Coordinates of C-alpha atoms in Angstrom, one line a residue:
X19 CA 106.6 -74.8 -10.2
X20 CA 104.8 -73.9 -7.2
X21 CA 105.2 -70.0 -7.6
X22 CA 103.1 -70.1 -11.2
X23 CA 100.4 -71.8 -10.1
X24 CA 99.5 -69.4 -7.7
X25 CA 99.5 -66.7 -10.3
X26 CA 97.3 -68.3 -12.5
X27 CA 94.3 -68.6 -9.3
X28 CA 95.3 -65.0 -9.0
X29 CA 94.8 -64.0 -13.1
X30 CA 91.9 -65.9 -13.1
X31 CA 89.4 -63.9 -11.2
X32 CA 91.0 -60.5 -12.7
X33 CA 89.3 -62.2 -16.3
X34 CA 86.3 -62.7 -14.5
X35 CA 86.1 -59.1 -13.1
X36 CA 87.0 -57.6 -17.1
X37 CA 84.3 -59.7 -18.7
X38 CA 81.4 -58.1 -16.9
X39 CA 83.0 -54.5 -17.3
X40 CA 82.7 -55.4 -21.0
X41 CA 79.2 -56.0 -21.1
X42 CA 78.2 -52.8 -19.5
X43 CA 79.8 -50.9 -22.1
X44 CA 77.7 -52.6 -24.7
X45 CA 74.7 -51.0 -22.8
X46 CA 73.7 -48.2 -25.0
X47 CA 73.3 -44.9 -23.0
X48 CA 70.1 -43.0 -22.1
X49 CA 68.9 -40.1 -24.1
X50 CA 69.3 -38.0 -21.1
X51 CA 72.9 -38.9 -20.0
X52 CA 73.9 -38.4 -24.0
X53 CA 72.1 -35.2 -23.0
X54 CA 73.8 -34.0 -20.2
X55 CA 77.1 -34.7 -21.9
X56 CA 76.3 -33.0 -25.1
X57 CA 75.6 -30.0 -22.8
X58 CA 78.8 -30.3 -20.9
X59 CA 80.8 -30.8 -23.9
X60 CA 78.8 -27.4 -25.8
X61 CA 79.6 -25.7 -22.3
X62 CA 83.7 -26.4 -22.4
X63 CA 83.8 -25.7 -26.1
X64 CA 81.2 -23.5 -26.8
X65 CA 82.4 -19.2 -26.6
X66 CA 81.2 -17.4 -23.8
X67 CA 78.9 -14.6 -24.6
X68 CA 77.8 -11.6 -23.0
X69 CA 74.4 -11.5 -21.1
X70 CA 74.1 -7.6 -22.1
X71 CA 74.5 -8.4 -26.3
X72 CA 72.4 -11.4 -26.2
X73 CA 69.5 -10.0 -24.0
X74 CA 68.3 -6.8 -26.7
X75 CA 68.5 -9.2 -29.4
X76 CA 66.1 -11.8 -27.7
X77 CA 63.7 -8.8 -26.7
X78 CA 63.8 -7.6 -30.5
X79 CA 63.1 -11.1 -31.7
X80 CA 60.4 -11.2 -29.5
X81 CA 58.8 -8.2 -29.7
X82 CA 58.4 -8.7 -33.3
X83 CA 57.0 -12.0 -32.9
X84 CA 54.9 -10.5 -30.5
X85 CA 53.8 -8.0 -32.8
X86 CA 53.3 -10.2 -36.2
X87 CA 50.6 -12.6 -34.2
X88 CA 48.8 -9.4 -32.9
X89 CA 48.4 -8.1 -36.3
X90 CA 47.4 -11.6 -38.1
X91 CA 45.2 -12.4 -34.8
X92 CA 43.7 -9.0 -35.2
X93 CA 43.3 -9.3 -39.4
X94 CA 42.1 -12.6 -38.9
X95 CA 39.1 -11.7 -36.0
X96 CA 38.3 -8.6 -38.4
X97 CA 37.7 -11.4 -41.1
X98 CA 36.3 -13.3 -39.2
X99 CA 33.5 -11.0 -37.6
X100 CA 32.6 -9.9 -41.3
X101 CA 32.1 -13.0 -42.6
X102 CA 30.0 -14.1 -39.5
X103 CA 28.1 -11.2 -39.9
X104 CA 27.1 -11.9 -43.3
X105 CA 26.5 -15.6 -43.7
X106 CA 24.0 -14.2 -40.0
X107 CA 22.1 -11.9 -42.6
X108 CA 22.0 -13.8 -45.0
X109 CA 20.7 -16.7 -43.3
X110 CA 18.3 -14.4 -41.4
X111 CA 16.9 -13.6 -44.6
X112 CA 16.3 -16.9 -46.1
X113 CA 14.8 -17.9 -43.0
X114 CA 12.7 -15.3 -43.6
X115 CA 11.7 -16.0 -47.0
X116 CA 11.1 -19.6 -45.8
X117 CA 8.9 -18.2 -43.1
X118 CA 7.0 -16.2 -45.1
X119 CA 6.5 -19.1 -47.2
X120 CA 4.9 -21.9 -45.3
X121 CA 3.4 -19.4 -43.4
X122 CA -0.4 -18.1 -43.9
X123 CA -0.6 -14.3 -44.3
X124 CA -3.6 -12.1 -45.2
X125 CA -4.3 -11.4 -48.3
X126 CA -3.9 -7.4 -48.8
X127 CA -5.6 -6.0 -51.7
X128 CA -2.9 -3.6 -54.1
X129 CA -3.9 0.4 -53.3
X130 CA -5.9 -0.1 -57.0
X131 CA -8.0 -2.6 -55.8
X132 CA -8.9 -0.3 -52.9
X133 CA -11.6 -0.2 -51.7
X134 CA -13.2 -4.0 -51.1
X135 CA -16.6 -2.8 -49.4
X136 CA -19.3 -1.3 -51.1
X137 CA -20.1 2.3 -50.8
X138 CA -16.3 3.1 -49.0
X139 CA -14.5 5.9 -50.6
X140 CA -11.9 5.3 -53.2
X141 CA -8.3 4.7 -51.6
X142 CA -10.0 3.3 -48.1
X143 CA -9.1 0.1 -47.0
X144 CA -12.4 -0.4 -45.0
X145 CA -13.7 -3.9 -44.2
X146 CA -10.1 -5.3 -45.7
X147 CA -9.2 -6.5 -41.5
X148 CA -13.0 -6.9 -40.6
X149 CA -16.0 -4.7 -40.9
X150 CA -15.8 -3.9 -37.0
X151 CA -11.7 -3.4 -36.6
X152 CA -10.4 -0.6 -34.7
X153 CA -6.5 -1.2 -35.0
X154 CA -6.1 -1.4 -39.0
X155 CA -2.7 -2.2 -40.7
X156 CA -1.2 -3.1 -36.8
X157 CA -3.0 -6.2 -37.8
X158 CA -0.1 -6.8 -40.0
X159 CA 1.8 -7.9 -37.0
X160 CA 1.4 -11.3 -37.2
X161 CA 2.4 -13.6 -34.7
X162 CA 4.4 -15.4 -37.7
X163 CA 6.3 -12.0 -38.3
X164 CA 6.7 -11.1 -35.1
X165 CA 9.1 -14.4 -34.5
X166 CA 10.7 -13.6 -37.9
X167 CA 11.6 -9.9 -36.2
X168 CA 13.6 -11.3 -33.7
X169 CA 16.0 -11.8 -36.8
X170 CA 16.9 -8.4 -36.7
X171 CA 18.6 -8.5 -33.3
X172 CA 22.3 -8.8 -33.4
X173 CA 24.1 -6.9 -30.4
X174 CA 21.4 -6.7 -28.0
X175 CA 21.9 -3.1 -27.9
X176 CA 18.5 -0.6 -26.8
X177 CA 17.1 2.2 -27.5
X178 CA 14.5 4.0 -25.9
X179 CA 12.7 6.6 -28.7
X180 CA 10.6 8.6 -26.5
X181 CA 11.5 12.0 -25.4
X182 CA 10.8 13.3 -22.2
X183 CA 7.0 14.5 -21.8
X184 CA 8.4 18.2 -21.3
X185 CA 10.1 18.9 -24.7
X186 CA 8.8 20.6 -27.1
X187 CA 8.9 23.3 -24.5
X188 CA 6.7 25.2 -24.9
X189 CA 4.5 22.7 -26.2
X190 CA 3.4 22.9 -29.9
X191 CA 0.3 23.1 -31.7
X192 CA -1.6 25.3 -29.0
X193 CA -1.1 22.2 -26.6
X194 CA -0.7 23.2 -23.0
X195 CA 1.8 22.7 -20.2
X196 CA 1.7 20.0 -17.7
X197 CA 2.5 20.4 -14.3
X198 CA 3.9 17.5 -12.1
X199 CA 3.3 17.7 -7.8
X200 CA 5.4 14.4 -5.9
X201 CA 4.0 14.6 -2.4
X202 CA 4.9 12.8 0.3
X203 CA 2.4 10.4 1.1
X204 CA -0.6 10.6 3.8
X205 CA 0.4 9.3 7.1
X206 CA 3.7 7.7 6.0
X207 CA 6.7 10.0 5.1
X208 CA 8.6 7.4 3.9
X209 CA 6.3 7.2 0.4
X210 CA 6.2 9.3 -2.1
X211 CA 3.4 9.8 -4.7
X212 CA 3.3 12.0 -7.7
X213 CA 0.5 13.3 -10.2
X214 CA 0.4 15.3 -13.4
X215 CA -2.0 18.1 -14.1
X216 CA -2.9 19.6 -17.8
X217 CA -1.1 16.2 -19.4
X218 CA -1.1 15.9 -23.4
X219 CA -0.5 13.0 -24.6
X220 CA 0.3 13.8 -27.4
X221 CA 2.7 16.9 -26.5
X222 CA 6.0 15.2 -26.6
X223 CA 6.6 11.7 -28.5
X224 CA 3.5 10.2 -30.0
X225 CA 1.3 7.8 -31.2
X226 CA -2.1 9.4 -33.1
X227 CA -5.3 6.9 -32.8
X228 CA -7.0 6.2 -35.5
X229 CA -9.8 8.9 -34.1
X230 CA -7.1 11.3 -34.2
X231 CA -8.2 12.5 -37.9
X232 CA -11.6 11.8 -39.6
X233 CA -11.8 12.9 -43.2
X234 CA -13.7 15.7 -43.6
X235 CA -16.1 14.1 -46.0
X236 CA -15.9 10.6 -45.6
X237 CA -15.7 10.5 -41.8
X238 CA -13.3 7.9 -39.5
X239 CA -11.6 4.7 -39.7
X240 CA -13.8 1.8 -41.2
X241 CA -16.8 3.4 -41.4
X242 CA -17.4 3.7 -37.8
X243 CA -19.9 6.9 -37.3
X244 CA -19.6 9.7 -35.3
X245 CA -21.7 9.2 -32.5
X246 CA -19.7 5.8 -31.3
X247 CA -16.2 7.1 -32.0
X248 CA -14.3 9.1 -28.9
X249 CA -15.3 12.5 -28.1
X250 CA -18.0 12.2 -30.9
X251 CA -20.9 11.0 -28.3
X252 CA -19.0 7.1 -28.2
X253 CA -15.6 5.3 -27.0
X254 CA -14.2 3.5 -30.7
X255 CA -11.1 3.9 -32.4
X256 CA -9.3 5.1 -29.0
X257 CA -5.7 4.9 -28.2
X258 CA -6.8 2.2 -25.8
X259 CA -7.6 -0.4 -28.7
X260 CA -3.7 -0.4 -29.7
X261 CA -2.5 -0.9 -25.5
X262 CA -4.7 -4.0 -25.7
X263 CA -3.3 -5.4 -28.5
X264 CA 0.7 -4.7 -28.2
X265 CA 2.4 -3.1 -30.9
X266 CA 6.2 -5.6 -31.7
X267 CA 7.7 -6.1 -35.0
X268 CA 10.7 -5.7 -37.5
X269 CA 11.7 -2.0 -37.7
X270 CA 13.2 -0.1 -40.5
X271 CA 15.1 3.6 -40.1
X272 CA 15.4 5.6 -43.2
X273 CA 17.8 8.0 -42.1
X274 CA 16.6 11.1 -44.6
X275 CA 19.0 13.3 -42.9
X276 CA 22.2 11.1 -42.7
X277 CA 21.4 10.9 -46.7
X278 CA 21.0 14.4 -47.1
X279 CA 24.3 15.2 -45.7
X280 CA 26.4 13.1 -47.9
X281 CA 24.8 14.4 -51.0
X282 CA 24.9 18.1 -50.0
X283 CA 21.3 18.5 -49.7
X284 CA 19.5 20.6 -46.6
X285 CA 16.6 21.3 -44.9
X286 CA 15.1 23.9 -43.9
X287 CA 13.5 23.7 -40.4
X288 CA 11.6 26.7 -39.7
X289 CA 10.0 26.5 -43.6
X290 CA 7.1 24.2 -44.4
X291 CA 8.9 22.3 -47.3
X292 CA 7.8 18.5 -48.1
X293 CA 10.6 16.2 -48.7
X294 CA 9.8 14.2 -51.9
X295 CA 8.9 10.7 -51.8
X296 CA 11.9 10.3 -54.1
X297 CA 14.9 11.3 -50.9
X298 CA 13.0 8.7 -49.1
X299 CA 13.5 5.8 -51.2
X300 CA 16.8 6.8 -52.2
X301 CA 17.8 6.7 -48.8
X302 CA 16.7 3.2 -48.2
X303 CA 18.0 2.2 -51.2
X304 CA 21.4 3.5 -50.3
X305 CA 20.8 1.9 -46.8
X306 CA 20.8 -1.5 -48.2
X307 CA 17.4 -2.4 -46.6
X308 CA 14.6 -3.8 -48.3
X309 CA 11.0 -3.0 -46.7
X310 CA 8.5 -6.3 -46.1
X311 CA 4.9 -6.7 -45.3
X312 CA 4.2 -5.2 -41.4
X313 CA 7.4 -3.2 -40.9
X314 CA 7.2 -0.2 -38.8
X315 CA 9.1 2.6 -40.9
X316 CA 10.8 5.2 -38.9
X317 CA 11.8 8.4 -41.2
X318 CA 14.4 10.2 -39.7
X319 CA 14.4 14.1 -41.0
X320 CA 16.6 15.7 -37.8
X321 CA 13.8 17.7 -36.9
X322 CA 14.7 16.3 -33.0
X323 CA 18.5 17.9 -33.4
X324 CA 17.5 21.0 -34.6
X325 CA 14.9 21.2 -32.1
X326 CA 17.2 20.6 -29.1
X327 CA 19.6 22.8 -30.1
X328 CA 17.5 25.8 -31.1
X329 CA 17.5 29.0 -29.3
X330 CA 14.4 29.8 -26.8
X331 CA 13.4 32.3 -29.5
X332 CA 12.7 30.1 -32.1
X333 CA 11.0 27.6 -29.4
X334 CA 8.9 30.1 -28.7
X335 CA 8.0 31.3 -32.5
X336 CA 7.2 27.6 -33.0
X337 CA 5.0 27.1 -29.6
X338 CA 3.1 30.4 -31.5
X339 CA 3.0 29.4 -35.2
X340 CA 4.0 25.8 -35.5
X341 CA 5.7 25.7 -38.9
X342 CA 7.4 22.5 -40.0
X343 CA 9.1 20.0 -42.7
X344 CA 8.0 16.6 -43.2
X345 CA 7.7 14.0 -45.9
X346 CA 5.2 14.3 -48.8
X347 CA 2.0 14.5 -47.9
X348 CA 0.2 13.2 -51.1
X349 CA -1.6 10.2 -52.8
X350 CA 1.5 9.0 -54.0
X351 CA 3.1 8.6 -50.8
X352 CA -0.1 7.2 -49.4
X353 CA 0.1 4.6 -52.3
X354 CA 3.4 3.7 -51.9
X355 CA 3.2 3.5 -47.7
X356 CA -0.2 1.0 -48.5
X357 CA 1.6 -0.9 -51.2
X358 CA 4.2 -1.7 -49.0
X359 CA 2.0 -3.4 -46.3
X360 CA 3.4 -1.1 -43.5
X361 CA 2.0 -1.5 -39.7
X362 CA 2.8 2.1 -39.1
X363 CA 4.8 5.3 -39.7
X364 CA 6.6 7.5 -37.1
X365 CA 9.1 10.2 -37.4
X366 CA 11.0 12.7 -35.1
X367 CA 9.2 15.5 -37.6
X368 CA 6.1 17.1 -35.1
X369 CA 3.7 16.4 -37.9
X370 CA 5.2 13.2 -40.0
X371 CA 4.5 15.5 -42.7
X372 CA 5.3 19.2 -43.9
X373 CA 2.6 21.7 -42.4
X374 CA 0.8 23.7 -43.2
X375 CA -0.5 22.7 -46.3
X376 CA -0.1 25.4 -49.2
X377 CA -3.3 26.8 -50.1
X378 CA -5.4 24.9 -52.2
X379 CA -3.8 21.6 -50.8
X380 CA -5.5 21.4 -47.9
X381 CA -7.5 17.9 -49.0
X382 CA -3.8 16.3 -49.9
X383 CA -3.7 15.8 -46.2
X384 CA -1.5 12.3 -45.3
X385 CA -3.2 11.9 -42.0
X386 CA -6.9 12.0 -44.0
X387 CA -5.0 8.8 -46.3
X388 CA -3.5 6.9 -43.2
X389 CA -5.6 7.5 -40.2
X390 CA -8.8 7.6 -41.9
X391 CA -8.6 5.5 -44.7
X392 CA -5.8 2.7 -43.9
X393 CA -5.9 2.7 -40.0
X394 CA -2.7 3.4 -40.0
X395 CA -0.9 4.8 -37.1
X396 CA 1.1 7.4 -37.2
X397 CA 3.9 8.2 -34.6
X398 CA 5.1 11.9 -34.2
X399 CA 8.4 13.3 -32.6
X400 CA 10.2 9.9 -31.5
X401 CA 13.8 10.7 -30.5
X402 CA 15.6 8.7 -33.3
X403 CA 18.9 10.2 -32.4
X404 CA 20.7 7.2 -30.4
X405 CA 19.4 4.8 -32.9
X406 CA 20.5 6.6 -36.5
X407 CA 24.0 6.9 -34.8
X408 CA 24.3 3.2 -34.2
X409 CA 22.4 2.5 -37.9
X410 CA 25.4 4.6 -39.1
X411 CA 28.2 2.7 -37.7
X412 CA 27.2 -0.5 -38.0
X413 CA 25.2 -0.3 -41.2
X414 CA 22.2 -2.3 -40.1
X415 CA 19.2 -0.4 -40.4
X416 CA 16.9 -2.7 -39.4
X417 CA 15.6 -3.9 -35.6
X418 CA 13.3 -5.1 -33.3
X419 CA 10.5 -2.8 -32.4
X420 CA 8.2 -2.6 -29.2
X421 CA 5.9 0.0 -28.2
X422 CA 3.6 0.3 -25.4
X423 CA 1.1 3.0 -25.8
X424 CA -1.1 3.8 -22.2
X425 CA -4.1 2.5 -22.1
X426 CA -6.2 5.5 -22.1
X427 CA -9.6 4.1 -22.5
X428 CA -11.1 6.4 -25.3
X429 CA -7.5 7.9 -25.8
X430 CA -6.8 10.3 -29.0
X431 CA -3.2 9.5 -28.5
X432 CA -0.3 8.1 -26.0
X433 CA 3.2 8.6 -26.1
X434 CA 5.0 5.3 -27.6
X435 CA 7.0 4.0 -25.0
X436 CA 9.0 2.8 -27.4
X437 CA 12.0 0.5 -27.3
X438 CA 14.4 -0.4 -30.9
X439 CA 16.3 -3.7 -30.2
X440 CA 19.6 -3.9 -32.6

């Protein structure tokens, strides 16, 4: 009986041991032990592949992945720049409108119910700015319009429209040559000064003051007699009243020779044909751009390519005889430029319009219409190039605009300094 006994102490602690092994068991196992196993079981089972058939097909899955997401992230920005870009204009332009709206504006009699003083010549917009103004329709450039210019900026991108002061060479319109000296300067060779002798300013690029052109019958600008304008015994109506006052606002191109080109239409450059009011407003009509009260229209005719690229032969016919294409110089265009509340004109055409005049249309003389009778400036020979090739790729035709003529105190002209802000 003994023996049995001391098998059961013995069993006993053998139970003892089980029961805790039991409850561990119970204990479910982590995700990352059933894990590990999963793996190790795949691993025994699983097929063994080769590295060299596996690796092309990975590459071609993701190359094509690679691929898709360019494409649909490269659709996708496309879609999204466009639709940026419009909801920009057209929010631009109903800020505009809003703008234009609450804001005060001068009231600009129609060309028909030109004139508004007394005794002024029919067509004249004398007094309508002030019986003693000397800058005219730049008046348009209201501070109010101004801000709403800066609308027209989108990429930052500038342009500079002036030539350099030595082309036309030779200079045109029996202008002469400048000369320009750098010395070094006196008693310090490390300075340099230069100087120009025989300057035009109005040889290359160009604004015309409004004492540029007087009608023949009705005389200058306003009203203002002879013997106080420039040149004519006083100092009025000089280049210098424009440098005061600063010349910024929303510009317009009408590319005329972009749109002659996809119609199959050309000009002529070395014949003085007019180009009819008509091509003009069919190219901004094509262009998508509406014109508003105190733009500064630029009329692109590619008189500045032809130029450049012409042989010294016809340079020099031209220096002799200046024979050119321009718009129409008539009372319709003058009625239709007023009518739209323009600040100013320029073109790269030498003359804005076609010269000379045909005989027997001497008197239908633009410059006698703008200068004279609107004081409106008009802007000659700007280099337009740079800009119309941006215009055309981007299909916004209308900018900022600054220009900084010199401040030539009794001044017949400047050029522009000019700057077109896309």
């Amino acid at each position: 009986m003994a023996k049995p006994k001391k098998k059961m102490k013995k069993a006993a602690p053998k139970a003892r041991k089980v029961a805790p092994k039991a409850v561990k068991r119970k204990k479910p196992a982590s995700k990352g032990v059933k894990r590990a196993v999963a793996v190790k079981s795949a691993r025994k089972t699983a097929p063994k592949k080769n590295p060299r058939q596996v690796q092309p097909r990975v590459a071609d899955v993701v190359t094509s992945a690679t691929r898709a997401s360019v494409d649909f992230e490269s659709s996708m920005g496309r879609m999204q720049r466009a639709a940026v870009r419009t909801v920009g204009d057209v929010a631009a332009r109903a800020m505009r409108a809003v703008r234009e709206a609450v804001s005060p504006s001068p009231k600009i009699p129609s060309y028909d119910e030109l004139p508004v003083r007394a005794g002024a010549p029919a067509g004249a917009a004398w007094g309508v700015f002030g019986d003693d103004d000397e800058v005219g329709t730049i008046n348009l450039l209201t501070p109010e319009r101004v801000i709403a210019a800066a609308d027209s900026i989108r990429s930052g991108k500038v342009f500079a429209l002036n030539l350099p002061i030595n082309i036309p060479d030779p200079p045109l319109f029996t202008r002469g040559k400048h000369t320009h000296t750098v010395k070094i300067f006196p008693n310090a060779e490390f300075v340099l000064d230069d100087f120009l002798d025989n300057f035009y300013p109005q040889a290359s690029s160009q604004w015309d003051a409004l004492a540029h052109v007087k009608h023949p019958v009705h005389g200058a600008y306003n009203g203002i007699p002879d013997n106080q304008m420039t040149g004519r015994g006083g100092t009025r109506l000089g280049i210098d009243n424009l440098a005061r006052r600063g010349i910024a606002g929303r510009g317009v191109l009408a590319d005329v020779a972009r749109y002659y080109d996809r119609i199959g239409k050309s000009i002529d450059f070395t014949q003085a044909k007019s180009i009819p009011l008509d091509d003009v407003q069919a190219t901004l009509e094509e262009e998508g751009v509406d014109l508003q009260p105190g733009d500064i229209l630029l009329i692109r005719i590619g008189w500045t390519k032809f130029y450049l690229s012409a042989s010294e032969e016809i340079k020099a016919e031209l220096a002799k005889e200046t024979v050119v294409p321009g718009i129409e110089g008539s009372e319709r265009t003058a009625r239709w430029l007023w009518d739209n509340h323009l600040a100013a004109v320029a073109s790269d055409s030498p003359a804005l319009e076609a010269l000379p005049k045909p005989a027997g249309e001497e008197m239908e003389f633009l410059h006698f219409h703008m200068l004279a009778f609107f004081g409106m400036p008009i802007g000659e020979m700007w280099n337009l190039e740079g800009l119309a090739e941006d215009c055309a790729t981007d299909g916004n035709y209308d900018f900022f605009l600054t220009s900084a003529p010199l401040n030539i105190p009794g001044g017949v002209g400047s050029p522009p300094n000019a700057l077109a802000i896309k």
